[in-house]
Tab-separated table of C-alpha atoms and ligand atoms in Angstrom:
chain	number	residue	atom	x	y	z
P	1	MET	CA	-12.680	3.942	-4.886
P	2	ARG	CA	-12.318	0.194	-4.449
P	3	VAL	CA	-8.868	-1.373	-4.505
P	4	LEU	CA	-8.191	-5.100	-4.744
P	5	VAL	CA	-4.813	-6.164	-3.324
P	6	LEU	CA	-3.146	-9.412	-4.397
P	7	GLY	CA	-1.998	-10.858	-1.068
P	8	ALA	CA	-3.752	-10.716	2.291
P	9	GLY	CA	-0.860	-10.119	4.679
P	10	GLN	CA	0.238	-7.197	6.811
P	11	LEU	CA	0.943	-4.896	3.860
P	12	ALA	CA	-2.657	-5.185	2.584
P	13	ARG	CA	-3.804	-4.686	6.184
P	14	MET	CA	-1.818	-1.455	6.556
P	15	MET	CA	-3.009	-0.222	3.135
P	16	SER	CA	-6.553	-0.757	4.359
P	17	LEU	CA	-5.897	1.276	7.520
P	18	ALA	CA	-4.267	4.081	5.526
P	19	GLY	CA	-6.932	4.142	2.805
P	20	ALA	CA	-9.985	4.444	5.070
P	21	PRO	CA	-9.744	8.239	5.707
P	22	LEU	CA	-9.703	8.811	1.919
P	23	ASN	CA	-12.742	6.558	1.445
P	24	LEU	CA	-10.570	4.019	-0.363
P	25	SER	CA	-11.936	0.596	0.421
P	26	ILE	CA	-9.549	-2.345	0.256
P	27	THR	CA	-10.305	-6.017	-0.332
P	28	ALA	CA	-7.597	-8.669	-0.453
P	29	PHE	CA	-7.111	-11.736	-2.661
P	30	ASP	CA	-5.471	-14.491	-0.637
P	31	VAL	CA	-3.319	-16.014	-3.370
P	32	GLU	CA	-2.848	-19.315	-1.492
P	33	SER	CA	-6.510	-20.069	-0.695
P	34	GLY	CA	-8.022	-18.231	-3.702
P	35	LYS	CA	-10.456	-16.479	-1.330
P	36	ILE	CA	-11.375	-12.813	-1.240
P	37	VAL	CA	-10.931	-11.646	2.354
P	38	HIS	CA	-11.241	-8.519	4.447
P	39	PRO	CA	-7.655	-7.314	4.969
P	40	LEU	CA	-8.198	-6.476	8.671
P	41	THR	CA	-10.374	-9.329	9.905
P	42	GLN	CA	-9.414	-11.971	7.297
P	43	ALA	CA	-13.191	-12.658	7.080
P	44	HIS	CA	-14.122	-14.530	3.896
P	45	ILE	CA	-16.099	-12.038	1.783
P	46	GLY	CA	-16.141	-13.596	-1.664
P	47	ASP	CA	-14.836	-16.092	-4.186
P	48	GLY	CA	-13.406	-15.830	-7.648
P	49	LEU	CA	-10.620	-13.535	-8.754
P	50	GLU	CA	-12.506	-12.363	-11.880
P	51	ASN	CA	-15.467	-11.389	-9.744
P	52	ALA	CA	-13.300	-9.393	-7.358
P	53	ILE	CA	-11.499	-7.654	-10.235
P	54	ALA	CA	-14.850	-6.696	-11.815
P	55	GLN	CA	-15.918	-5.057	-8.547
P	56	ALA	CA	-12.640	-3.138	-8.125
P	57	ASP	CA	-11.544	0.140	-9.684
P	58	VAL	CA	-7.856	-0.666	-9.247
P	59	VAL	CA	-5.856	-3.878	-8.677
P	60	THR	CA	-2.457	-3.812	-6.951
P	61	ALA	CA	-0.147	-6.239	-5.110
P	62	GLU	CA	1.524	-6.553	-1.712
P	63	PHE	CA	4.125	-9.118	-2.778
P	64	GLU	CA	5.878	-10.364	-5.901
P	65	HIS	CA	5.702	-14.147	-5.709
P	66	ILE	CA	2.381	-14.422	-7.543
P	67	PRO	CA	1.469	-17.235	-9.980
P	68	GLN	CA	1.630	-16.296	-13.670
P	69	HIS	CA	-2.046	-17.053	-14.379
P	70	VAL	CA	-3.142	-14.655	-11.600
P	71	LEU	CA	-0.889	-11.919	-12.986
P	72	GLU	CA	-2.276	-12.418	-16.483
P	73	VAL	CA	-5.917	-12.144	-15.416
P	74	CYS	CA	-5.107	-8.945	-13.523
P	75	GLU	CA	-3.088	-7.472	-16.394
P	76	ASN	CA	-5.860	-8.214	-18.902
P	77	SER	CA	-8.344	-6.256	-16.782
P	78	GLY	CA	-6.430	-3.042	-17.550
P	79	LYS	CA	-6.729	-2.100	-13.845
P	80	PHE	CA	-3.453	-3.545	-12.545
P	81	LEU	CA	-0.803	-1.158	-11.157
P	82	PRO	CA	2.210	-1.282	-11.016
P	83	GLY	CA	1.353	-4.100	-13.462
P	84	GLN	CA	2.552	-7.538	-14.445
P	85	ASP	CA	6.003	-6.524	-15.706
P	86	ALA	CA	6.901	-4.751	-12.456
P	87	ILE	CA	5.827	-7.748	-10.366
P	88	LEU	CA	7.813	-10.121	-12.604
P	89	ILE	CA	10.918	-7.945	-12.190
P	90	GLY	CA	10.541	-8.083	-8.404
P	91	GLY	CA	9.969	-11.843	-8.428
P	92	ASP	CA	12.815	-13.008	-10.676
P	93	ARG	CA	16.402	-11.906	-9.986
P	94	ARG	CA	17.395	-12.530	-13.636
P	95	ILE	CA	14.825	-10.020	-14.941
P	96	GLU	CA	15.650	-7.660	-12.077
P	97	LYS	CA	19.376	-7.638	-12.916
P	98	ALA	CA	18.639	-7.076	-16.633
P	99	LEU	CA	16.392	-4.126	-15.716
P	100	LEU	CA	19.082	-2.578	-13.488
P	101	ASP	CA	21.561	-2.815	-16.371
P	102	LYS	CA	19.020	-1.290	-18.774
P	103	ALA	CA	18.408	1.607	-16.352
P	104	GLN	CA	22.212	1.965	-16.115
P	105	VAL	CA	22.272	1.923	-12.318
P	106	LYS	CA	25.220	0.341	-10.528
P	107	ASN	CA	24.703	-3.116	-9.064
P	108	ALA	CA	26.945	-6.037	-8.050
P	109	ASN	CA	28.556	-7.957	-10.952
P	110	TYR	CA	26.673	-11.146	-11.642
P	111	HIS	CA	26.413	-14.308	-13.685
P	112	VAL	CA	23.334	-16.464	-14.247
P	113	ILE	CA	23.772	-20.185	-13.485
P	114	LYS	CA	21.702	-22.996	-15.010
P	115	SER	CA	24.402	-25.711	-15.175
P	116	LYS	CA	27.679	-26.774	-13.562
P	117	ALA	CA	29.603	-25.220	-16.468
P	118	ASP	CA	27.841	-21.906	-15.732
P	119	PHE	CA	28.865	-22.250	-12.078
P	120	HIS	CA	32.528	-22.553	-13.094
P	121	SER	CA	32.194	-19.554	-15.426
P	122	ALA	CA	30.603	-17.598	-12.557
P	123	ILE	CA	33.585	-18.354	-10.298
P	124	GLU	CA	35.954	-17.138	-13.045
P	125	ASN	CA	33.933	-14.068	-14.087
P	126	VAL	CA	32.514	-12.833	-10.794
P	127	GLY	CA	35.331	-13.980	-8.505
P	128	LEU	CA	35.334	-15.033	-4.855
P	129	PRO	CA	33.851	-14.411	-2.392
P	130	MET	CA	30.421	-14.543	-4.017
P	131	VAL	CA	26.798	-14.685	-2.967
P	132	LEU	CA	24.551	-17.144	-4.805
P	133	LYS	CA	20.817	-16.511	-4.829
P	134	THR	CA	17.915	-18.457	-6.299
P	135	ALA	CA	16.353	-16.419	-9.119
P	136	LEU	CA	12.810	-17.271	-8.002
P	137	GLY	CA	11.188	-17.405	-4.582
P	138	GLY	CA	13.882	-15.953	-2.280
P	139	TYR	CA	12.945	-13.711	0.647
P	140	ASP	CA	14.340	-12.769	4.073
P	141	GLY	CA	17.744	-14.092	3.000
P	142	LYS	CA	16.337	-17.570	2.192
P	143	GLY	CA	17.583	-19.425	-0.908
P	144	GLN	CA	21.126	-18.055	-0.631
P	145	TRP	CA	24.649	-19.444	-0.343
P	146	ARG	CA	27.992	-17.803	0.303
P	147	LEU	CA	31.095	-19.141	-1.466
P	148	LYS	CA	34.442	-17.956	-0.076
P	149	ASP	CA	36.702	-20.875	-0.824
P	150	ARG	CA	36.892	-22.849	-4.101
P	151	ASN	CA	37.137	-26.047	-2.057
P	152	ASP	CA	33.547	-25.576	-0.920
P	153	ALA	CA	32.229	-25.241	-4.480
P	154	GLU	CA	31.343	-28.939	-4.825
P	155	LEU	CA	29.351	-28.961	-1.571
P	156	ILE	CA	27.350	-25.882	-2.553
P	157	TRP	CA	26.848	-27.231	-6.074
P	158	HIS	CA	24.975	-30.265	-4.710
P	159	GLU	CA	22.471	-28.027	-2.953
P	160	MET	CA	22.118	-25.702	-5.932
P	161	GLU	CA	21.690	-28.658	-8.287
P	162	ALA	CA	18.656	-29.761	-6.264
P	163	CYS	CA	17.107	-26.296	-6.721
P	164	LEU	CA	17.907	-26.335	-10.449
P	165	ALA	CA	15.947	-29.580	-10.843
P	166	ASP	CA	13.020	-27.194	-11.290
P	167	SER	CA	13.586	-26.102	-14.898
P	168	LYS	CA	12.129	-22.619	-14.230
P	169	GLN	CA	14.671	-21.968	-11.492
P	170	ALA	CA	18.156	-20.455	-11.932
P	171	ILE	CA	20.855	-19.189	-9.590
P	172	VAL	CA	22.221	-15.673	-9.796
P	173	ALA	CA	25.854	-15.498	-8.653
P	174	GLU	CA	26.784	-12.053	-7.366
P	175	GLN	CA	30.064	-10.504	-6.363
P	176	PHE	CA	30.222	-10.182	-2.564
P	177	VAL	CA	29.987	-6.475	-1.720
P	178	PRO	CA	31.965	-5.507	1.431
P	179	PHE	CA	29.440	-2.779	2.258
P	180	ASP	CA	29.682	-0.306	5.148
P	181	ARG	CA	25.934	-0.364	5.654
P	182	GLU	CA	22.647	-1.184	3.940
P	183	VAL	CA	20.208	1.578	3.043
P	184	SER	CA	16.956	1.701	1.122
P	185	LEU	CA	14.932	4.313	-0.681
P	186	VAL	CA	11.148	4.065	-0.680
P	187	GLY	CA	9.280	6.385	-3.002
P	188	ALA	CA	6.173	6.802	-5.109
P	189	ARG	CA	5.682	7.549	-8.804
P	190	ASN	CA	2.315	8.386	-10.319
P	191	ALA	CA	0.985	7.983	-13.857
P	192	LYS	CA	2.027	11.567	-14.684
P	193	GLY	CA	5.623	10.597	-13.956
P	194	GLU	CA	5.823	12.659	-10.749
P	195	VAL	CA	8.171	11.170	-8.145
P	196	ALA	CA	8.198	11.689	-4.356
P	197	VAL	CA	10.805	9.830	-2.302
P	198	TYR	CA	11.169	9.458	1.449
P	199	PRO	CA	14.445	10.062	3.261
P	200	LEU	CA	16.977	7.292	2.728
P	201	THR	CA	16.677	4.663	5.469
P	202	GLU	CA	19.468	2.733	7.157
P	203	ASN	CA	18.590	-0.929	7.679
P	204	VAL	CA	19.995	-3.432	10.154
P	205	HIS	CA	19.462	-7.149	9.490
P	206	THR	CA	19.636	-9.892	12.109
P	207	ASP	CA	20.118	-13.458	10.781
P	208	GLY	CA	19.149	-12.260	7.286
P	209	VAL	CA	15.908	-10.574	8.412
P	210	LEU	CA	15.333	-6.823	8.722
P	211	SER	CA	15.328	-5.819	12.383
P	212	LEU	CA	15.746	-2.001	12.487
P	213	SER	CA	15.093	0.842	10.027
P	214	THR	CA	15.972	4.485	10.674
P	215	PRO	CA	15.754	7.434	8.256
P	216	ILE	CA	19.107	9.165	7.808
P	217	ASP	CA	20.001	12.745	6.960
P	218	ASP	CA	22.680	12.731	4.226
P	219	SER	CA	21.865	15.051	1.331
P	220	LEU	CA	24.682	13.827	-0.936
P	221	LEU	CA	23.679	10.172	-0.615
P	222	GLN	CA	19.989	11.122	-0.816
P	223	ASP	CA	20.592	12.819	-4.188
P	224	LYS	CA	22.469	9.790	-5.538
P	225	ALA	CA	19.716	7.434	-4.395
P	226	ARG	CA	16.968	9.652	-5.803
P	227	THR	CA	18.671	9.804	-9.213
P	228	MET	CA	18.965	6.002	-9.282
P	229	PHE	CA	15.371	5.610	-8.078
P	230	THR	CA	14.072	7.878	-10.843
P	231	ALA	CA	16.097	6.028	-13.506
P	232	VAL	CA	14.720	2.663	-12.374
P	233	ALA	CA	11.111	3.862	-11.953
P	234	GLU	CA	11.121	5.581	-15.365
P	235	THR	CA	12.633	2.580	-17.119
P	236	MET	CA	9.822	0.447	-15.656
P	237	ASN	CA	7.182	3.156	-16.272
P	238	TYR	CA	6.302	2.398	-12.692
P	239	VAL	CA	3.154	3.548	-10.875
P	240	GLY	CA	2.893	3.021	-7.111
P	241	VAL	CA	5.347	2.771	-4.228
P	242	LEU	CA	8.671	1.177	-5.114
P	243	ALA	CA	11.493	0.283	-2.729
P	244	ILE	CA	15.148	0.000	-3.706
P	245	GLU	CA	17.672	-1.665	-1.392
P	246	PHE	CA	21.257	-0.415	-1.721
P	247	PHE	CA	24.693	-1.271	-0.414
P	248	ASP	CA	26.575	1.825	0.770
P	249	LEU	CA	30.251	1.243	0.004
P	250	ASP	CA	32.236	4.280	1.061
P	251	GLY	CA	29.548	6.702	-0.129
P	252	GLU	CA	29.018	4.807	-3.404
P	253	LEU	CA	25.594	3.196	-3.846
P	254	LEU	CA	25.093	-0.193	-5.492
P	255	VAL	CA	21.548	-1.488	-5.949
P	256	ASN	CA	20.991	-4.792	-4.148
P	257	GLU	CA	17.372	-5.436	-5.101
P	258	LEU	CA	13.995	-3.920	-5.903
P	259	ALA	CA	10.616	-4.455	-4.270
P	260	PRO	CA	7.692	-3.378	-6.488
P	261	ARG	CA	5.507	-2.554	-3.473
P	262	VAL	CA	5.350	-0.954	-0.061
P	263	HIS	CA	8.310	-2.191	1.977
P	264	ASN	CA	9.191	-3.125	5.545
P	265	SER	CA	11.930	-0.465	5.582
P	266	GLY	CA	9.216	2.157	4.954
P	267	HIS	CA	7.022	1.287	7.942
P	268	TRP	CA	8.536	4.149	9.969
P	269	THR	CA	6.662	6.572	7.650
P	270	GLN	CA	3.432	5.770	9.541
P	271	GLN	CA	4.644	7.980	12.413
P	272	GLY	CA	7.665	9.739	10.922
P	273	ALA	CA	6.450	11.177	7.607
P	274	GLU	CA	3.772	13.645	6.555
P	275	THR	CA	2.112	10.915	4.418
P	276	CYS	CA	2.845	7.231	5.072
P	277	GLN	CA	4.001	4.863	2.310
P	278	PHE	CA	0.682	2.950	2.374
P	279	GLU	CA	-1.368	6.079	1.692
P	280	ASN	CA	1.060	7.198	-1.011
P	281	HIS	CA	0.882	3.826	-2.747
P	282	LEU	CA	-2.911	4.070	-2.807
P	283	ARG	CA	-2.769	7.695	-3.979
P	284	ALA	CA	-0.439	6.720	-6.838
P	285	VAL	CA	-2.436	3.719	-8.071
P	286	CYS	CA	-5.773	5.554	-7.683
P	287	GLY	CA	-4.589	8.535	-9.730
P	288	LEU	CA	-4.673	10.954	-6.758
P	289	PRO	CA	-1.990	13.599	-6.105
P	290	LEU	CA	1.013	12.209	-4.189
P	291	GLY	CA	1.304	13.253	-0.537
P	292	SER	CA	4.305	14.965	1.020
P	293	THR	CA	7.106	12.545	1.944
P	294	THR	CA	8.743	15.001	4.364
P	295	LEU	CA	10.113	13.660	7.625
P	296	VAL	CA	8.069	15.216	10.416
P	297	ARG	CA	9.936	13.716	13.394
P	298	PRO	CA	12.945	11.440	13.925
P	299	THR	CA	11.611	7.877	14.020
P	300	CYS	CA	12.995	4.344	14.290
P	301	MET	CA	11.180	1.149	13.302
P	302	ILE	CA	11.829	-2.059	15.231
P	303	ASN	CA	10.527	-5.344	13.801
P	304	VAL	CA	8.814	-7.736	16.207
P	305	LEU	CA	9.984	-11.196	15.121
P	306	GLY	CA	8.423	-14.383	16.522
P	307	GLU	CA	6.766	-12.633	19.512
P	308	ASP	CA	3.043	-12.027	20.031
P	309	THR	CA	3.121	-9.999	23.227
P	310	LEU	CA	5.014	-6.899	24.295
P	311	PRO	CA	5.295	-5.258	27.730
P	312	ASP	CA	2.471	-2.730	28.371
P	313	ALA	CA	5.183	-0.324	29.550
P	314	LEU	CA	5.890	0.372	25.864
P	315	LEU	CA	2.554	2.074	25.438
P	316	ALA	CA	3.346	4.362	28.357
P	317	LEU	CA	6.451	5.624	26.541
P	318	GLU	CA	5.678	8.852	24.706
P	319	GLY	CA	6.113	8.513	20.930
P	320	CYS	CA	5.993	4.698	20.997
P	321	HIS	CA	3.468	3.004	18.669
P	322	ILE	CA	2.789	-0.696	18.265
P	323	HIS	CA	1.492	-2.152	14.990
P	324	TRP	CA	0.411	-5.807	15.241
P	325	TYR	CA	-0.334	-7.817	12.098
P	326	GLY	CA	-2.824	-10.262	13.673
P	327	LYS	CA	-0.780	-13.311	12.641
P	328	GLN	CA	-0.279	-16.711	14.280
P	329	LYS	CA	2.974	-16.839	16.231
P	330	ARG	CA	5.840	-18.711	14.556
P	331	ASP	CA	9.588	-18.653	15.223
P	332	GLY	CA	11.206	-15.664	13.511
P	333	ARG	CA	7.952	-14.611	11.791
P	334	LYS	CA	7.277	-10.904	11.264
P	335	MET	CA	4.471	-10.413	13.813
P	336	GLY	CA	4.389	-6.639	14.052
P	337	HIS	CA	6.581	-3.591	14.435
P	338	ILE	CA	7.194	-0.755	16.854
P	339	ASN	CA	7.649	2.820	15.662
P	340	VAL	CA	9.392	5.136	18.120
P	341	SER	CA	9.373	8.868	17.440
P	342	ALA	CA	10.843	11.888	19.203
P	343	GLU	CA	11.118	15.636	18.674
P	344	TYR	CA	14.940	15.571	18.371
P	345	SER	CA	17.383	12.819	17.442
P	346	ALA	CA	19.106	12.971	20.852
P	347	ASP	CA	15.688	12.391	22.415
P	348	LEU	CA	15.098	9.442	20.076
P	349	ASP	CA	18.399	7.892	21.217
P	350	ARG	CA	17.292	8.318	24.831
P	351	LYS	CA	13.976	6.577	24.112
P	352	LEU	CA	15.691	3.748	22.249
P	353	ALA	CA	17.964	3.225	25.243
P	354	LEU	CA	14.881	3.003	27.501
P	355	LEU	CA	13.270	0.530	25.091
P	356	ALA	CA	16.409	-1.587	24.920
P	357	ASN	CA	16.012	-2.126	28.668
P	358	ILE	CA	12.271	-2.845	28.532
P	359	LEU	CA	12.337	-5.286	25.576
P	360	ASP	CA	13.400	-8.909	25.982
P	361	LYS	CA	17.097	-9.129	25.121
P	362	LYS	CA	16.854	-12.485	23.356
P	363	ALA	CA	13.860	-11.474	21.247
P	364	PHE	CA	15.367	-8.100	20.258
P	365	PRO	CA	19.131	-8.650	19.910
P	366	ALA	CA	19.543	-5.658	17.551
P	367	MET	CA	18.316	-3.314	20.315
P	368	GLN	CA	21.439	-3.966	22.349
P	369	ARG	CA	23.283	-1.321	20.299
P	370	PHE	CA	21.136	1.310	22.079
P	371	SER	CA	21.485	-0.101	25.582
P	372	GLN	CA	23.352	2.076	28.061
P	373	GLU	CA	23.434	-0.590	30.766
J	1	LIG	P1	14.760	-9.582	1.840
J	1	LIG	O1	13.526	-10.191	1.347
J	1	LIG	O2	14.864	-9.560	3.352
J	1	LIG	O3	15.079	-8.239	1.260
J	1	LIG	P2	16.173	-11.357	0.134
J	1	LIG	O4	16.013	-12.771	0.471
J	1	LIG	O5	15.367	-10.777	-0.953
J	1	LIG	O6	15.974	-10.510	1.431
J	1	LIG	P3	18.694	-10.011	-0.473
J	1	LIG	O7	18.177	-8.694	-0.028
J	1	LIG	O8	19.169	-10.093	-1.855
J	1	LIG	O9	17.682	-11.210	-0.215
J	1	LIG	O10	19.872	-10.474	0.499
J	1	LIG	C1	19.695	-10.590	1.910
J	1	LIG	C2	20.878	-9.971	2.627
J	1	LIG	O11	22.100	-10.665	2.284
J	1	LIG	C3	21.144	-8.530	2.229
J	1	LIG	O12	20.332	-7.647	2.957
J	1	LIG	C4	22.643	-8.404	2.556
J	1	LIG	O13	22.833	-8.243	3.945
J	1	LIG	C5	23.190	-9.765	2.156
J	1	LIG	N1	23.656	-9.745	0.754
J	1	LIG	C6	22.919	-9.972	-0.354
J	1	LIG	N2	23.646	-9.847	-1.482
J	1	LIG	C7	24.889	-9.522	-1.103
J	1	LIG	C8	26.108	-9.230	-1.803
J	1	LIG	N3	26.181	-9.306	-3.135
J	1	LIG	N4	27.202	-8.906	-1.066
J	1	LIG	C9	27.135	-8.856	0.283
J	1	LIG	N5	26.025	-9.122	1.009
J	1	LIG	C10	24.903	-9.445	0.334
J	2	LIG	MG1	16.661	-7.736	0.462
């Protein structure tokens, strides 16, 4: 089967790698340039979205910030999964919050802001401290403000007002959640309504960007997350891989946000699960049976941010796998990731301690938690 992916970044690249053994051939639509490219080489292989859709059996997406006219053309083809509505939910925090309420899953209290009067109502209704997020276009913690003290409201308002000059934009004010940790659940749902979720993953962020993801073994929390995942996926009639980010507050889960796609916190599944998230996404959208999501070995994923080389010694470490994205180096940019696996969790800790000593301390600050030096 032929699958066209909207977006030509690392997620399309990893779908291509995962699809090849199943004879699923992936082409990518670079939304910025309008070119059809090969997801591995970025070679220009065609022009015209309509043309590419006509040649594909299925159309899917690797990100949610896609122009409306592109979404419409894809939706009208009848080949688009998870479909326009799912992508719109992932790309607009207002629609996302409304969906979470409709699915009756717990999330942080919120208030939508379009004007200064709304901002004052938000302060009254949501309370301080609060997190303010642009409804459209936010990623990696960008487009966010924190308000702790009423005296800072005026200062923040000036910045938000500039964003609101775009009439499509809004700000979603959210109650600040004093979470113990952040976890996410990545899972797949197919057109028959069958759901397969991976183990819940604990995520560590550094300066607002994901730095470490590790599957955790907590059956009580796993059940709660799975129930919430199923409610959300069913409400959306979702087909494909979906990721849900949660705040864990004393064993209670609150949804932070949804990603209607394969997700960075699911990259560990390439080495740690029976079937990786990229293959399962393709299986779901192509109407194939879902693959097992069972954890096969303890694994940790480490993001490589702003670096384009790694010590060769890493490849000599048993269970250590490097995944480069083939991107131009830029400060803080997601350039690749490292998956480290072991037979037992104590062995994984030992390997992570070794890695913490091999990796550059400035480039991998989150690794210091494993260092035994
Ligand atoms: P990404 O694309 O990396 O997932 P994002 O820009 O979509 O990030 P969020 O996930 O909403 O933004 O927020 C980024 C981070 O800010 C969260 O992972 C969390 O650490 C913190 N954060 C967001 N909302 C809240 C909240 N209501 N209370 C406390 N912390 C929050
Ligand atoms: Mg997030």
